[in-house]
Amino acid sequence: MAVINPWAALAHGGAGLAELREAVVGEAVRTVRYVALRGEGWPEGHREDRAHEVDVAVELGMESGSALVLSWAMDGVNEGMAIELRNPGDTSASLPGDPVDVSDHVDWEGFLGVSIAGIGIAWHIPNDGCPEMPWAYNFRFANESNVVIALGEADGAGFTYMPDALLVIFDKALAAAYKIPASATSSCG
């Protein structure tokens, strides 16, 4: 199991992120699960049209049997995205919620079975005195499509930063338009 701790990723291109890229690029996504709050399903009132709101975590199951898990993480005023690559056979860390298989959702249809070609990262400084943390990951696929997983929630037709919620954005224009004050880039990285 490889845990990429956002609190240790203090600079762009840290060794942990390089290892993550090396392990994931070339892998194809086989399944997708969202972790919802206990007792709630998904979508259960969450946005689900070209951008999905997710309460706790997103798990991308790879064809190799490994799984990439992205979740929000907070430690005092430090806010960022935790990312963990689980090897085949690893037991899953307990996340506070219930996993919901969304692999058959129409928005994931064009991504399943397609290799990940690259990963971009959007960084932010969440509060004064905090180190730079990842707040969004942009997964580029071999078919030239993108999925962005970022901190935030739906706000009308757009999005707003929220450190304890996730967005999965399937539309490139929506992802490019999503910017937060603490970051120099959009959620595309």
mmCIF file of the C-alpha atoms, coordinates in Angstrom:
data_MODEL
# 
_entry.id   MODEL 
# 
loop_
_atom_site.group_PDB 
_atom_site.id 
_atom_site.type_symbol 
_atom_site.label_atom_id 
_atom_site.label_alt_id 
_atom_site.label_comp_id 
_atom_site.label_asym_id 
_atom_site.label_entity_id 
_atom_site.label_seq_id 
_atom_site.pdbx_PDB_ins_code 
_atom_site.Cartn_x 
_atom_site.Cartn_y 
_atom_site.Cartn_z 
_atom_site.occupancy 
_atom_site.B_iso_or_equiv 
_atom_site.pdbx_formal_charge 
_atom_site.auth_seq_id 
_atom_site.auth_comp_id 
_atom_site.auth_asym_id 
_atom_site.auth_atom_id 
_atom_site.pdbx_PDB_model_num 
ATOM 1   C CA . MET A 1 1   ? 0.000   0.000  0.000   1.00 0.00 ? 1   MET A CA 1 
ATOM 2   C CA . ALA A 1 2   ? 1.400   3.397  -0.957  1.00 0.00 ? 2   ALA A CA 1 
ATOM 3   C CA . VAL A 1 3   ? -0.050  6.372  0.877   1.00 0.00 ? 3   VAL A CA 1 
ATOM 4   C CA . ILE A 1 4   ? 0.731   9.760  -0.574  1.00 0.00 ? 4   ILE A CA 1 
ATOM 5   C CA . ASN A 1 5   ? 0.280   12.004 2.436   1.00 0.00 ? 5   ASN A CA 1 
ATOM 6   C CA . PRO A 1 6   ? -0.731  15.564 1.501   1.00 0.00 ? 6   PRO A CA 1 
ATOM 7   C CA . TRP A 1 7   ? 0.990   16.814 4.646   1.00 0.00 ? 7   TRP A CA 1 
ATOM 8   C CA . ALA A 1 8   ? 4.326   15.420 3.424   1.00 0.00 ? 8   ALA A CA 1 
ATOM 9   C CA . ALA A 1 9   ? 3.885   16.674 -0.153  1.00 0.00 ? 9   ALA A CA 1 
ATOM 10  C CA . LEU A 1 10  ? 5.349   20.095 0.504   1.00 0.00 ? 10  LEU A CA 1 
ATOM 11  C CA . ALA A 1 11  ? 6.610   20.838 -2.984  1.00 0.00 ? 11  ALA A CA 1 
ATOM 12  C CA . HIS A 1 12  ? 5.664   20.108 -6.577  1.00 0.00 ? 12  HIS A CA 1 
ATOM 13  C CA . GLY A 1 13  ? 7.078   16.841 -7.866  1.00 0.00 ? 13  GLY A CA 1 
ATOM 14  C CA . GLY A 1 14  ? 7.703   15.252 -4.465  1.00 0.00 ? 14  GLY A CA 1 
ATOM 15  C CA . ALA A 1 15  ? 9.036   11.676 -4.556  1.00 0.00 ? 15  ALA A CA 1 
ATOM 16  C CA . GLY A 1 16  ? 5.718   10.259 -3.357  1.00 0.00 ? 16  GLY A CA 1 
ATOM 17  C CA . LEU A 1 17  ? 3.840   11.898 -6.217  1.00 0.00 ? 17  LEU A CA 1 
ATOM 18  C CA . ALA A 1 18  ? 6.442   10.739 -8.743  1.00 0.00 ? 18  ALA A CA 1 
ATOM 19  C CA . GLU A 1 19  ? 5.968   7.169  -7.489  1.00 0.00 ? 19  GLU A CA 1 
ATOM 20  C CA . LEU A 1 20  ? 2.198   7.553  -7.730  1.00 0.00 ? 20  LEU A CA 1 
ATOM 21  C CA . ARG A 1 21  ? 2.390   8.746  -11.322 1.00 0.00 ? 21  ARG A CA 1 
ATOM 22  C CA . GLU A 1 22  ? 4.729   5.896  -12.233 1.00 0.00 ? 22  GLU A CA 1 
ATOM 23  C CA . ALA A 1 23  ? 2.390   3.317  -10.678 1.00 0.00 ? 23  ALA A CA 1 
ATOM 24  C CA . VAL A 1 24  ? -0.845  4.669  -12.153 1.00 0.00 ? 24  VAL A CA 1 
ATOM 25  C CA . VAL A 1 25  ? 0.050   5.915  -15.654 1.00 0.00 ? 25  VAL A CA 1 
ATOM 26  C CA . GLY A 1 26  ? -0.768  3.144  -18.104 1.00 0.00 ? 26  GLY A CA 1 
ATOM 27  C CA . GLU A 1 27  ? -3.343  1.555  -15.792 1.00 0.00 ? 27  GLU A CA 1 
ATOM 28  C CA . ALA A 1 28  ? -6.965  1.322  -16.962 1.00 0.00 ? 28  ALA A CA 1 
ATOM 29  C CA . VAL A 1 29  ? -9.900  2.057  -14.667 1.00 0.00 ? 29  VAL A CA 1 
ATOM 30  C CA . ARG A 1 30  ? -12.156 -0.980 -14.237 1.00 0.00 ? 30  ARG A CA 1 
ATOM 31  C CA . THR A 1 31  ? -14.546 0.109  -11.455 1.00 0.00 ? 31  THR A CA 1 
ATOM 32  C CA . VAL A 1 32  ? -15.529 3.280  -9.620  1.00 0.00 ? 32  VAL A CA 1 
ATOM 33  C CA . ARG A 1 33  ? -16.943 3.557  -6.122  1.00 0.00 ? 33  ARG A CA 1 
ATOM 34  C CA . TYR A 1 34  ? -17.954 6.642  -4.169  1.00 0.00 ? 34  TYR A CA 1 
ATOM 35  C CA . VAL A 1 35  ? -17.923 6.580  -0.382  1.00 0.00 ? 35  VAL A CA 1 
ATOM 36  C CA . ALA A 1 36  ? -21.103 8.242  0.883   1.00 0.00 ? 36  ALA A CA 1 
ATOM 37  C CA . LEU A 1 37  ? -21.980 9.142  4.450   1.00 0.00 ? 37  LEU A CA 1 
ATOM 38  C CA . ARG A 1 38  ? -23.237 6.168  6.449   1.00 0.00 ? 38  ARG A CA 1 
ATOM 39  C CA . GLY A 1 39  ? -26.919 5.536  5.869   1.00 0.00 ? 39  GLY A CA 1 
ATOM 40  C CA . GLU A 1 40  ? -27.030 7.704  2.737   1.00 0.00 ? 40  GLU A CA 1 
ATOM 41  C CA . GLY A 1 41  ? -26.762 6.453  -0.789  1.00 0.00 ? 41  GLY A CA 1 
ATOM 42  C CA . TRP A 1 42  ? -25.620 8.299  -3.841  1.00 0.00 ? 42  TRP A CA 1 
ATOM 43  C CA . PRO A 1 43  ? -26.764 10.564 -5.426  1.00 0.00 ? 43  PRO A CA 1 
ATOM 44  C CA . GLU A 1 44  ? -29.261 11.199 -2.578  1.00 0.00 ? 44  GLU A CA 1 
ATOM 45  C CA . GLY A 1 45  ? -29.584 14.898 -3.443  1.00 0.00 ? 45  GLY A CA 1 
ATOM 46  C CA . HIS A 1 46  ? -26.010 15.299 -4.700  1.00 0.00 ? 46  HIS A CA 1 
ATOM 47  C CA . ARG A 1 47  ? -25.341 16.799 -8.099  1.00 0.00 ? 47  ARG A CA 1 
ATOM 48  C CA . GLU A 1 48  ? -24.821 14.129 -10.746 1.00 0.00 ? 48  GLU A CA 1 
ATOM 49  C CA . ASP A 1 49  ? -24.882 15.852 -14.157 1.00 0.00 ? 49  ASP A CA 1 
ATOM 50  C CA . ARG A 1 50  ? -21.380 16.033 -15.715 1.00 0.00 ? 50  ARG A CA 1 
ATOM 51  C CA . ALA A 1 51  ? -20.103 16.744 -12.189 1.00 0.00 ? 51  ALA A CA 1 
ATOM 52  C CA . HIS A 1 52  ? -20.717 14.525 -9.178  1.00 0.00 ? 52  HIS A CA 1 
ATOM 53  C CA . GLU A 1 53  ? -20.674 15.565 -5.535  1.00 0.00 ? 53  GLU A CA 1 
ATOM 54  C CA . VAL A 1 54  ? -19.143 12.937 -3.265  1.00 0.00 ? 54  VAL A CA 1 
ATOM 55  C CA . ASP A 1 55  ? -19.158 13.057 0.540   1.00 0.00 ? 55  ASP A CA 1 
ATOM 56  C CA . VAL A 1 56  ? -16.053 11.131 1.603   1.00 0.00 ? 56  VAL A CA 1 
ATOM 57  C CA . ALA A 1 57  ? -13.919 9.447  -1.078  1.00 0.00 ? 57  ALA A CA 1 
ATOM 58  C CA . VAL A 1 58  ? -13.576 8.250  -4.663  1.00 0.00 ? 58  VAL A CA 1 
ATOM 59  C CA . GLU A 1 59  ? -12.078 4.816  -5.351  1.00 0.00 ? 59  GLU A CA 1 
ATOM 60  C CA . LEU A 1 60  ? -10.812 3.958  -8.829  1.00 0.00 ? 60  LEU A CA 1 
ATOM 61  C CA . GLY A 1 61  ? -10.348 0.201  -9.198  1.00 0.00 ? 61  GLY A CA 1 
ATOM 62  C CA . MET A 1 62  ? -7.674  -0.627 -11.767 1.00 0.00 ? 62  MET A CA 1 
ATOM 63  C CA . GLU A 1 63  ? -7.450  -3.579 -14.152 1.00 0.00 ? 63  GLU A CA 1 
ATOM 64  C CA . SER A 1 64  ? -4.364  -4.784 -12.252 1.00 0.00 ? 64  SER A CA 1 
ATOM 65  C CA . GLY A 1 65  ? -6.452  -5.143 -9.093  1.00 0.00 ? 65  GLY A CA 1 
ATOM 66  C CA . SER A 1 66  ? -4.920  -2.123 -7.373  1.00 0.00 ? 66  SER A CA 1 
ATOM 67  C CA . ALA A 1 67  ? -7.134  0.763  -6.270  1.00 0.00 ? 67  ALA A CA 1 
ATOM 68  C CA . LEU A 1 68  ? -6.510  4.500  -6.153  1.00 0.00 ? 68  LEU A CA 1 
ATOM 69  C CA . VAL A 1 69  ? -8.431  6.193  -3.339  1.00 0.00 ? 69  VAL A CA 1 
ATOM 70  C CA . LEU A 1 70  ? -8.828  9.972  -3.176  1.00 0.00 ? 70  LEU A CA 1 
ATOM 71  C CA . SER A 1 71  ? -10.374 11.581 -0.108  1.00 0.00 ? 71  SER A CA 1 
ATOM 72  C CA . TRP A 1 72  ? -10.483 14.938 1.586   1.00 0.00 ? 72  TRP A CA 1 
ATOM 73  C CA . ALA A 1 73  ? -8.165  15.346 4.577   1.00 0.00 ? 73  ALA A CA 1 
ATOM 74  C CA . MET A 1 74  ? -7.941  17.985 7.276   1.00 0.00 ? 74  MET A CA 1 
ATOM 75  C CA . ASP A 1 75  ? -5.485  18.426 10.124  1.00 0.00 ? 75  ASP A CA 1 
ATOM 76  C CA . GLY A 1 76  ? -6.243  21.650 11.944  1.00 0.00 ? 76  GLY A CA 1 
ATOM 77  C CA . VAL A 1 77  ? -5.976  24.407 9.322   1.00 0.00 ? 77  VAL A CA 1 
ATOM 78  C CA . ASN A 1 78  ? -4.183  22.129 6.827   1.00 0.00 ? 78  ASN A CA 1 
ATOM 79  C CA . GLU A 1 79  ? -6.672  21.126 4.122   1.00 0.00 ? 79  GLU A CA 1 
ATOM 80  C CA . GLY A 1 80  ? -5.935  18.972 1.121   1.00 0.00 ? 80  GLY A CA 1 
ATOM 81  C CA . MET A 1 81  ? -6.580  15.757 -0.730  1.00 0.00 ? 81  MET A CA 1 
ATOM 82  C CA . ALA A 1 82  ? -5.200  12.487 0.556   1.00 0.00 ? 82  ALA A CA 1 
ATOM 83  C CA . ILE A 1 83  ? -4.374  9.912  -2.085  1.00 0.00 ? 83  ILE A CA 1 
ATOM 84  C CA . GLU A 1 84  ? -3.635  6.244  -1.507  1.00 0.00 ? 84  GLU A CA 1 
ATOM 85  C CA . LEU A 1 85  ? -2.664  3.515  -3.944  1.00 0.00 ? 85  LEU A CA 1 
ATOM 86  C CA . ARG A 1 86  ? -3.724  0.117  -2.610  1.00 0.00 ? 86  ARG A CA 1 
ATOM 87  C CA . ASN A 1 87  ? -2.025  -2.943 -4.030  1.00 0.00 ? 87  ASN A CA 1 
ATOM 88  C CA . PRO A 1 88  ? -4.117  -5.950 -5.095  1.00 0.00 ? 88  PRO A CA 1 
ATOM 89  C CA . GLY A 1 89  ? -5.211  -7.842 -2.007  1.00 0.00 ? 89  GLY A CA 1 
ATOM 90  C CA . ASP A 1 90  ? -4.650  -4.918 0.398   1.00 0.00 ? 90  ASP A CA 1 
ATOM 91  C CA . THR A 1 91  ? -7.459  -4.530 2.849   1.00 0.00 ? 91  THR A CA 1 
ATOM 92  C CA . SER A 1 92  ? -9.146  -1.205 2.510   1.00 0.00 ? 92  SER A CA 1 
ATOM 93  C CA . ALA A 1 93  ? -8.607  1.380  5.184   1.00 0.00 ? 93  ALA A CA 1 
ATOM 94  C CA . SER A 1 94  ? -11.798 2.156  6.955   1.00 0.00 ? 94  SER A CA 1 
ATOM 95  C CA . LEU A 1 95  ? -13.346 5.310  5.576   1.00 0.00 ? 95  LEU A CA 1 
ATOM 96  C CA . PRO A 1 96  ? -16.266 6.802  7.469   1.00 0.00 ? 96  PRO A CA 1 
ATOM 97  C CA . GLY A 1 97  ? -19.040 5.878  5.083   1.00 0.00 ? 97  GLY A CA 1 
ATOM 98  C CA . ASP A 1 98  ? -20.600 3.350  2.758   1.00 0.00 ? 98  ASP A CA 1 
ATOM 99  C CA . PRO A 1 99  ? -19.133 2.513  -0.673  1.00 0.00 ? 99  PRO A CA 1 
ATOM 100 C CA . VAL A 1 100 ? -21.517 2.869  -3.620  1.00 0.00 ? 100 VAL A CA 1 
ATOM 101 C CA . ASP A 1 101 ? -20.575 1.328  -6.988  1.00 0.00 ? 101 ASP A CA 1 
ATOM 102 C CA . VAL A 1 102 ? -21.110 3.968  -9.708  1.00 0.00 ? 102 VAL A CA 1 
ATOM 103 C CA . SER A 1 103 ? -19.244 2.150  -12.489 1.00 0.00 ? 103 SER A CA 1 
ATOM 104 C CA . ASP A 1 104 ? -22.411 1.937  -14.581 1.00 0.00 ? 104 ASP A CA 1 
ATOM 105 C CA . HIS A 1 105 ? -23.199 5.681  -14.355 1.00 0.00 ? 105 HIS A CA 1 
ATOM 106 C CA . VAL A 1 106 ? -23.353 7.217  -17.836 1.00 0.00 ? 106 VAL A CA 1 
ATOM 107 C CA . ASP A 1 107 ? -20.665 9.808  -16.968 1.00 0.00 ? 107 ASP A CA 1 
ATOM 108 C CA . TRP A 1 108 ? -18.095 7.045  -16.288 1.00 0.00 ? 108 TRP A CA 1 
ATOM 109 C CA . GLU A 1 109 ? -18.965 5.119  -19.454 1.00 0.00 ? 109 GLU A CA 1 
ATOM 110 C CA . GLY A 1 110 ? -16.194 6.619  -21.637 1.00 0.00 ? 110 GLY A CA 1 
ATOM 111 C CA . PHE A 1 111 ? -13.455 6.099  -19.021 1.00 0.00 ? 111 PHE A CA 1 
ATOM 112 C CA . LEU A 1 112 ? -13.777 2.464  -18.013 1.00 0.00 ? 112 LEU A CA 1 
ATOM 113 C CA . GLY A 1 113 ? -11.169 0.285  -19.706 1.00 0.00 ? 113 GLY A CA 1 
ATOM 114 C CA . VAL A 1 114 ? -9.203  3.326  -20.914 1.00 0.00 ? 114 VAL A CA 1 
ATOM 115 C CA . SER A 1 115 ? -5.586  3.796  -19.783 1.00 0.00 ? 115 SER A CA 1 
ATOM 116 C CA . ILE A 1 116 ? -4.590  6.781  -17.668 1.00 0.00 ? 116 ILE A CA 1 
ATOM 117 C CA . ALA A 1 117 ? -2.089  8.806  -19.722 1.00 0.00 ? 117 ALA A CA 1 
ATOM 118 C CA . GLY A 1 118 ? -1.129  11.379 -17.083 1.00 0.00 ? 118 GLY A CA 1 
ATOM 119 C CA . ILE A 1 119 ? -2.006  13.068 -13.819 1.00 0.00 ? 119 ILE A CA 1 
ATOM 120 C CA . GLY A 1 120 ? -1.986  16.827 -13.258 1.00 0.00 ? 120 GLY A CA 1 
ATOM 121 C CA . ILE A 1 121 ? -2.157  18.354 -9.794  1.00 0.00 ? 121 ILE A CA 1 
ATOM 122 C CA . ALA A 1 122 ? -3.616  21.676 -8.679  1.00 0.00 ? 122 ALA A CA 1 
ATOM 123 C CA . TRP A 1 123 ? -1.928  23.062 -5.554  1.00 0.00 ? 123 TRP A CA 1 
ATOM 124 C CA . HIS A 1 124 ? -3.096  25.577 -2.978  1.00 0.00 ? 124 HIS A CA 1 
ATOM 125 C CA . ILE A 1 125 ? -2.017  27.099 0.315   1.00 0.00 ? 125 ILE A CA 1 
ATOM 126 C CA . PRO A 1 126 ? -5.166  26.598 2.383   1.00 0.00 ? 126 PRO A CA 1 
ATOM 127 C CA . ASN A 1 127 ? -4.359  29.023 5.208   1.00 0.00 ? 127 ASN A CA 1 
ATOM 128 C CA . ASP A 1 128 ? -1.541  31.325 6.330   1.00 0.00 ? 128 ASP A CA 1 
ATOM 129 C CA . GLY A 1 129 ? 1.392   29.297 7.568   1.00 0.00 ? 129 GLY A CA 1 
ATOM 130 C CA . CYS A 1 130 ? 0.267   26.061 5.888   1.00 0.00 ? 130 CYS A CA 1 
ATOM 131 C CA . PRO A 1 131 ? 2.400   24.214 3.344   1.00 0.00 ? 131 PRO A CA 1 
ATOM 132 C CA . GLU A 1 132 ? 1.299   23.887 -0.258  1.00 0.00 ? 132 GLU A CA 1 
ATOM 133 C CA . MET A 1 133 ? -1.229  21.037 -0.609  1.00 0.00 ? 133 MET A CA 1 
ATOM 134 C CA . PRO A 1 134 ? -2.917  19.301 -3.543  1.00 0.00 ? 134 PRO A CA 1 
ATOM 135 C CA . TRP A 1 135 ? -6.586  20.305 -3.875  1.00 0.00 ? 135 TRP A CA 1 
ATOM 136 C CA . ALA A 1 136 ? -7.386  18.709 -7.252  1.00 0.00 ? 136 ALA A CA 1 
ATOM 137 C CA . TYR A 1 137 ? -6.135  15.850 -9.420  1.00 0.00 ? 137 TYR A CA 1 
ATOM 138 C CA . ASN A 1 138 ? -6.659  15.893 -13.197 1.00 0.00 ? 138 ASN A CA 1 
ATOM 139 C CA . PHE A 1 139 ? -6.601  12.405 -14.717 1.00 0.00 ? 139 PHE A CA 1 
ATOM 140 C CA . ARG A 1 140 ? -5.844  12.485 -18.444 1.00 0.00 ? 140 ARG A CA 1 
ATOM 141 C CA . PHE A 1 141 ? -6.878  9.358  -20.336 1.00 0.00 ? 141 PHE A CA 1 
ATOM 142 C CA . ALA A 1 142 ? -5.490  7.794  -23.526 1.00 0.00 ? 142 ALA A CA 1 
ATOM 143 C CA . ASN A 1 143 ? -8.689  8.710  -25.410 1.00 0.00 ? 143 ASN A CA 1 
ATOM 144 C CA . GLU A 1 144 ? -7.908  12.417 -24.724 1.00 0.00 ? 144 GLU A CA 1 
ATOM 145 C CA . SER A 1 145 ? -10.669 12.758 -22.122 1.00 0.00 ? 145 SER A CA 1 
ATOM 146 C CA . ASN A 1 146 ? -10.229 14.077 -18.582 1.00 0.00 ? 146 ASN A CA 1 
ATOM 147 C CA . VAL A 1 147 ? -11.714 13.558 -15.138 1.00 0.00 ? 147 VAL A CA 1 
ATOM 148 C CA . VAL A 1 148 ? -10.914 16.031 -12.379 1.00 0.00 ? 148 VAL A CA 1 
ATOM 149 C CA . ILE A 1 149 ? -11.377 15.102 -8.723  1.00 0.00 ? 149 ILE A CA 1 
ATOM 150 C CA . ALA A 1 150 ? -11.255 18.211 -6.530  1.00 0.00 ? 150 ALA A CA 1 
ATOM 151 C CA . LEU A 1 151 ? -12.208 19.573 -3.148  1.00 0.00 ? 151 LEU A CA 1 
ATOM 152 C CA . GLY A 1 152 ? -15.517 21.420 -3.370  1.00 0.00 ? 152 GLY A CA 1 
ATOM 153 C CA . GLU A 1 153 ? -19.260 21.217 -3.813  1.00 0.00 ? 153 GLU A CA 1 
ATOM 154 C CA . ALA A 1 154 ? -21.891 22.353 -6.290  1.00 0.00 ? 154 ALA A CA 1 
ATOM 155 C CA . ASP A 1 155 ? -23.045 25.944 -6.025  1.00 0.00 ? 155 ASP A CA 1 
ATOM 156 C CA . GLY A 1 156 ? -25.841 26.585 -8.509  1.00 0.00 ? 156 GLY A CA 1 
ATOM 157 C CA . ALA A 1 157 ? -24.388 26.048 -12.004 1.00 0.00 ? 157 ALA A CA 1 
ATOM 158 C CA . GLY A 1 158 ? -20.814 26.260 -10.685 1.00 0.00 ? 158 GLY A CA 1 
ATOM 159 C CA . PHE A 1 159 ? -18.726 25.085 -7.756  1.00 0.00 ? 159 PHE A CA 1 
ATOM 160 C CA . THR A 1 160 ? -17.403 26.471 -4.501  1.00 0.00 ? 160 THR A CA 1 
ATOM 161 C CA . TYR A 1 161 ? -14.433 25.398 -2.402  1.00 0.00 ? 161 TYR A CA 1 
ATOM 162 C CA . MET A 1 162 ? -15.309 23.129 0.510   1.00 0.00 ? 162 MET A CA 1 
ATOM 163 C CA . PRO A 1 163 ? -12.473 21.266 2.270   1.00 0.00 ? 163 PRO A CA 1 
ATOM 164 C CA . ASP A 1 164 ? -14.671 18.366 3.412   1.00 0.00 ? 164 ASP A CA 1 
ATOM 165 C CA . ALA A 1 165 ? -16.408 17.417 0.168   1.00 0.00 ? 165 ALA A CA 1 
ATOM 166 C CA . LEU A 1 166 ? -15.318 16.195 -3.259  1.00 0.00 ? 166 LEU A CA 1 
ATOM 167 C CA . LEU A 1 167 ? -16.300 16.952 -6.823  1.00 0.00 ? 167 LEU A CA 1 
ATOM 168 C CA . VAL A 1 168 ? -15.770 14.632 -9.772  1.00 0.00 ? 168 VAL A CA 1 
ATOM 169 C CA . ILE A 1 169 ? -15.824 16.839 -12.879 1.00 0.00 ? 169 ILE A CA 1 
ATOM 170 C CA . PHE A 1 170 ? -16.212 15.232 -16.315 1.00 0.00 ? 170 PHE A CA 1 
ATOM 171 C CA . ASP A 1 171 ? -16.538 18.412 -18.402 1.00 0.00 ? 171 ASP A CA 1 
ATOM 172 C CA . LYS A 1 172 ? -13.257 20.121 -19.382 1.00 0.00 ? 172 LYS A CA 1 
ATOM 173 C CA . ALA A 1 173 ? -14.837 23.582 -19.546 1.00 0.00 ? 173 ALA A CA 1 
ATOM 174 C CA . LEU A 1 174 ? -16.386 23.186 -16.075 1.00 0.00 ? 174 LEU A CA 1 
ATOM 175 C CA . ALA A 1 175 ? -13.064 21.985 -14.648 1.00 0.00 ? 175 ALA A CA 1 
ATOM 176 C CA . ALA A 1 176 ? -11.139 24.857 -16.266 1.00 0.00 ? 176 ALA A CA 1 
ATOM 177 C CA . ALA A 1 177 ? -13.641 27.370 -14.876 1.00 0.00 ? 177 ALA A CA 1 
ATOM 178 C CA . TYR A 1 178 ? -13.389 26.033 -11.315 1.00 0.00 ? 178 TYR A CA 1 
ATOM 179 C CA . LYS A 1 179 ? -10.841 28.191 -9.499  1.00 0.00 ? 179 LYS A CA 1 
ATOM 180 C CA . ILE A 1 180 ? -10.317 28.927 -5.827  1.00 0.00 ? 180 ILE A CA 1 
ATOM 181 C CA . PRO A 1 181 ? -8.629  31.977 -4.235  1.00 0.00 ? 181 PRO A CA 1 
ATOM 182 C CA . ALA A 1 182 ? -5.833  29.965 -2.575  1.00 0.00 ? 182 ALA A CA 1 
ATOM 183 C CA . SER A 1 183 ? -4.601  28.481 -5.878  1.00 0.00 ? 183 SER A CA 1 
ATOM 184 C CA . ALA A 1 184 ? -2.801  29.959 -8.883  1.00 0.00 ? 184 ALA A CA 1 
ATOM 185 C CA . THR A 1 185 ? -4.472  27.444 -11.236 1.00 0.00 ? 185 THR A CA 1 
ATOM 186 C CA . SER A 1 186 ? -7.868  26.011 -12.005 1.00 0.00 ? 186 SER A CA 1 
ATOM 187 C CA . SER A 1 187 ? -8.807  22.526 -10.882 1.00 0.00 ? 187 SER A CA 1 
ATOM 188 C CA . CYS A 1 188 ? -7.127  21.246 -14.067 1.00 0.00 ? 188 CYS A CA 1 
ATOM 189 C CA . GLY A 1 189 ? -3.713  21.928 -12.506 1.00 0.00 ? 189 GLY A CA 1 
# 
